[in-house]
C-alpha angles and dihedrals in degrees: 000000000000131000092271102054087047095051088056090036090061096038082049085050093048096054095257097143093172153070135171115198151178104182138189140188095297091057099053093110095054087045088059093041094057083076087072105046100068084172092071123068109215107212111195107222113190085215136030092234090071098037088061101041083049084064089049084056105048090051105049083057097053115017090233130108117254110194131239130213114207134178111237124292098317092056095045086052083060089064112031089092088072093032086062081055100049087045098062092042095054091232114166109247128163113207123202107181112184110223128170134294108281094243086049101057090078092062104061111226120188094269099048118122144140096279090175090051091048091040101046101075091057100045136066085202137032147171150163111214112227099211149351095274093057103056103090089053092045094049097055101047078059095053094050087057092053090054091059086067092270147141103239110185115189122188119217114195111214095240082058091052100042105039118083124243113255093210108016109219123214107260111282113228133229126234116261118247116292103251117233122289116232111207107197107189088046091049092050096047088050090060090045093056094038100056091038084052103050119172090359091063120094131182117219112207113196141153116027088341108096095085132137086261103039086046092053099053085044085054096048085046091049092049086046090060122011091255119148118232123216138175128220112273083234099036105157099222128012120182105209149139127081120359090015128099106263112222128178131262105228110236117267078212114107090201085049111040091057095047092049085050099044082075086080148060096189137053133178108205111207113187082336127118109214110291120267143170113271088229133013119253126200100239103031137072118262092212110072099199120090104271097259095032112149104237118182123183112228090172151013123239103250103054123068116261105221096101099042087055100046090051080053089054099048085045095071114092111270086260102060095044088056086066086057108051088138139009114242115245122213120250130251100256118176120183129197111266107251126240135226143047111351113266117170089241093061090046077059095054091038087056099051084060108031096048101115112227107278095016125167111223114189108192129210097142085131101184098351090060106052096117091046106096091043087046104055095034094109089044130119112289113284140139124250137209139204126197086244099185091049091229107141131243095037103127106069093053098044097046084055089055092053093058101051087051093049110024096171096055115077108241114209113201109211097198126176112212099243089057115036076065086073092070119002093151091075079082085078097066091045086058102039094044092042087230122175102247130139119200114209105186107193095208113198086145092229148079100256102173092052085057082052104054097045083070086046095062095037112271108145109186122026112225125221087251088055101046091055086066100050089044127099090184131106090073107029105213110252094227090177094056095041095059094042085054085060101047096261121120109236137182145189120229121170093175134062093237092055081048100057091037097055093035081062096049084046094058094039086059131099102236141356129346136181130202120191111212116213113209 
């Protein structure tokens, strides 16, 4: 046994079934050693951004950690932009990166870097194994960080990999998941504030909260006492639609999202930091709170939620949870689908009605898709994600990860043109996984949002100069041809009824799809 095959043999031990790679020379030995780990499932990426963003995905999905493989310092640069992603998400995600031989690294050779100073930023854990002997400890203790709803990066030199154990240990475990932490005292004084609040109290639901449970027990609160629920404008997973609790998304609006939160004086934060702008604007306030606003934290980011609220819940006097006895579900509400040329408010219409039951929509619409999440609350159930660190590019790779994760649940992809350019090779592992993803490209062949925020700071006419650089037109990006170059059928609709008709014969394939949406 070599290190290789210890450090698999341990992530094989500790339940990590996955692993989503794009190797080089230094990982040779992992990649051979993958032939004797049936337990682990090896996923080519072309670049290092979606093989990343596939392990968001998967873990979003499942709560538990899939492994990368990445190639030295450069590799691991690929695919720090949906790292940044998963790390704000608090998505488990175990990171081998391959670096030299250890008596390589002096001399300096073209690919050497500082892999633990590239890696630390966008990591809550790192370290480099010394040897071959270390590495199954090394590896579980990785894996126990991931757990915690963390990014764990562990760096294997090529001499640990390659030279063989002179005593093979059996494989070391990780620690389980820490369960969640009831804090009475905290759960008591939110019940307090928010009965004493009223209508002008509001619950913020952030991190890995916004599930079917925690937003339950949020629902039954807010019936108790007239408070109002949210979730986080960027909240990583949302269960919603018919039969679930409906809470509200928080506007990406600055204007908006303050005024909606100038309406209270309390607000229980649960796996949310205080709100806050997502940039910074010459003329608003970066907090969006009312300045004096009563925030108390129930819960960090990273635990569920279920419990805490429910200590919340059995902390309101016996008469106000009488009014809660259960929290109302939304109804299943389908609309037609609307007709017509394509305008982002009937995508929104023709969502609310095309979402399968237990859907995954992973959602990356930017401006196009800002009536979305109101649109489709009375849809079938499904989950919903939000690309929760802001770094583009981000949807492609992570519907392909929840796939993987849940084969037999149909994944929609919501992309906006601008970013589904960031990493389009992520349709090569759709096709080559036969994974059920459909693509759907909004294609209004601009950056909208970047026009947008030139209002925002200030900027009241857009040059000639300026435009070229929020564009994507001369020449126009063949989205069709692009997929089909990668395996995935694809096809072009500019009217509602195309649309509908290609969205079907999407769902009715084996495999992958892609629609470019012309708006």
């Amino acid at each position: 046994m070599n290190g290789a095959d210890s450090l698999l043999a341990t992530l094989e031990h500790n339940g990590v079934t996955t692993c989503f790679a794009n190797p080089g020379t230094s990982e040779m030995h992992f990649v051979a050693a993958l032939d004797g780990t049936p337990g682990v499932r090896g996923i080519l990426g072309l670049f290092e951004g979606a093989v990343t963003g596939a392990a968001d995905g998967y873990a979003r999905m499942t709560d538990e950690p899939a492994a990368t493989l990445l190639h030295l310092g450069p590799g691991m640069a690929n695919g720090l932009s949906n790292l940044h992603n998963a790390l704000r998400a608090h998505s488990p995600v175990v990171n081998v990166i391959g670096d030299h031989a250890s008596y390589h690294r002096a001399l300096d050779a073209p690919l050497t870097s500082d892999i633990e100073g590239t890696a630390r930023p966008f990591s809550h854990w790192v370290r480099t194994s010394i040897d071959e002997q270390a590495l199954s400890h090394d590896v579980a203790d990785a894996v126990t960080v991931a757990r915690r709803g963390q990014v764990a990066s562990l760096i294997l030199p090529a001499d640990a990999a390659w030279n063989d154990l002179s005593a093979p240990p059996a494989p070391s475990t990780a620690q389980p998941a820490p369960l969640p932490v009831v804090d009475a005292p905290v759960a008591e004084a939110a019940a307090r504030a928010l009965l004493d609040a009223g209508s002008r109290g509001a619950i913020l639901m952030g991190g890995r909260t916004p599930r079917a449970d925690a937003l339950a027990a949020a629902g039954r609160i807010a019936q108790a006492t007239g408070a109002s629920v949210f979730t986080g404008t960027f909240a990583p997973r949302v269960t919603r639609g018919a039969g679930r609790f409906a809470a509200q998304k928080l506007p990406y609006s600055v204007d908006e999202a303050q005024q909606v939160l100038a309406q209270f004086d309390t607000i229980v934060l649960v796996g949310a930091k205080p709100p806050v702008a997502f940039f910074a604007y010459p003329t608003k306030r970066s907090r969006l709170e009312a300045p004096g606003t009563h925030l108390i934290e129930l819960t960090p980011e990273t635990t569920r939620a279920d419990l805490p609220l429910q200590a919340v819940l059995d902390s309101l006097p016996q008469a106000a949870r009488a009014k809660a006895a259960e929290a109302k579900p939304v109804d299943l509400e389908l609309p037609q689908r609307p007709t017509g040329p394509i305008t982002p408010e009937k995508l929104g219409v023709f969502l609310a009605e095309a979402i399968p039951e237990n859907a995954i929509v992973v959602d990356e619409s930017i401006t196009t898709g800002r009536t979305f999440p109101e649109a489709t609350q009375n849809a079938r159930p499904h989950d919903w994600f939000n690309p929760t660190g802001g770094s583009i590019g981000w949807a492609l790779p992570v519907a392909t990860g929840a796939s993987i994760a849940c084969p037999d649940r149909t994944v929609i992809a919501l992309e906006s043109d601008g970013s589904g350019l960031y990493m389009p090779q992520t349709l090569w592992t759709q096709a080559r996984e036969g994974v059920r993803v459909v693509s759907l490209i909004l294609a209004n062949r601009k950056y909208q949002i970047l026009r947008n925020e030139m209002t925002n700071v200030g900027v009241e006419v857009v040059g000639e100069t300026a435009a070229t650089l929020l564009d994507l037109d001369r020449p126009v990006v063949d989205w069709v041809s692009v997929s089909r170059g990668f395996g995935v059928p694809a096809e072009s609709v500019e009217t509602m009824e195309d649309l509908a008709a290609a969205y079907d014969r999407a769902l009715a394939a084996d495999g992958p799809a892609l629609i470019e949406v012309v708006l």
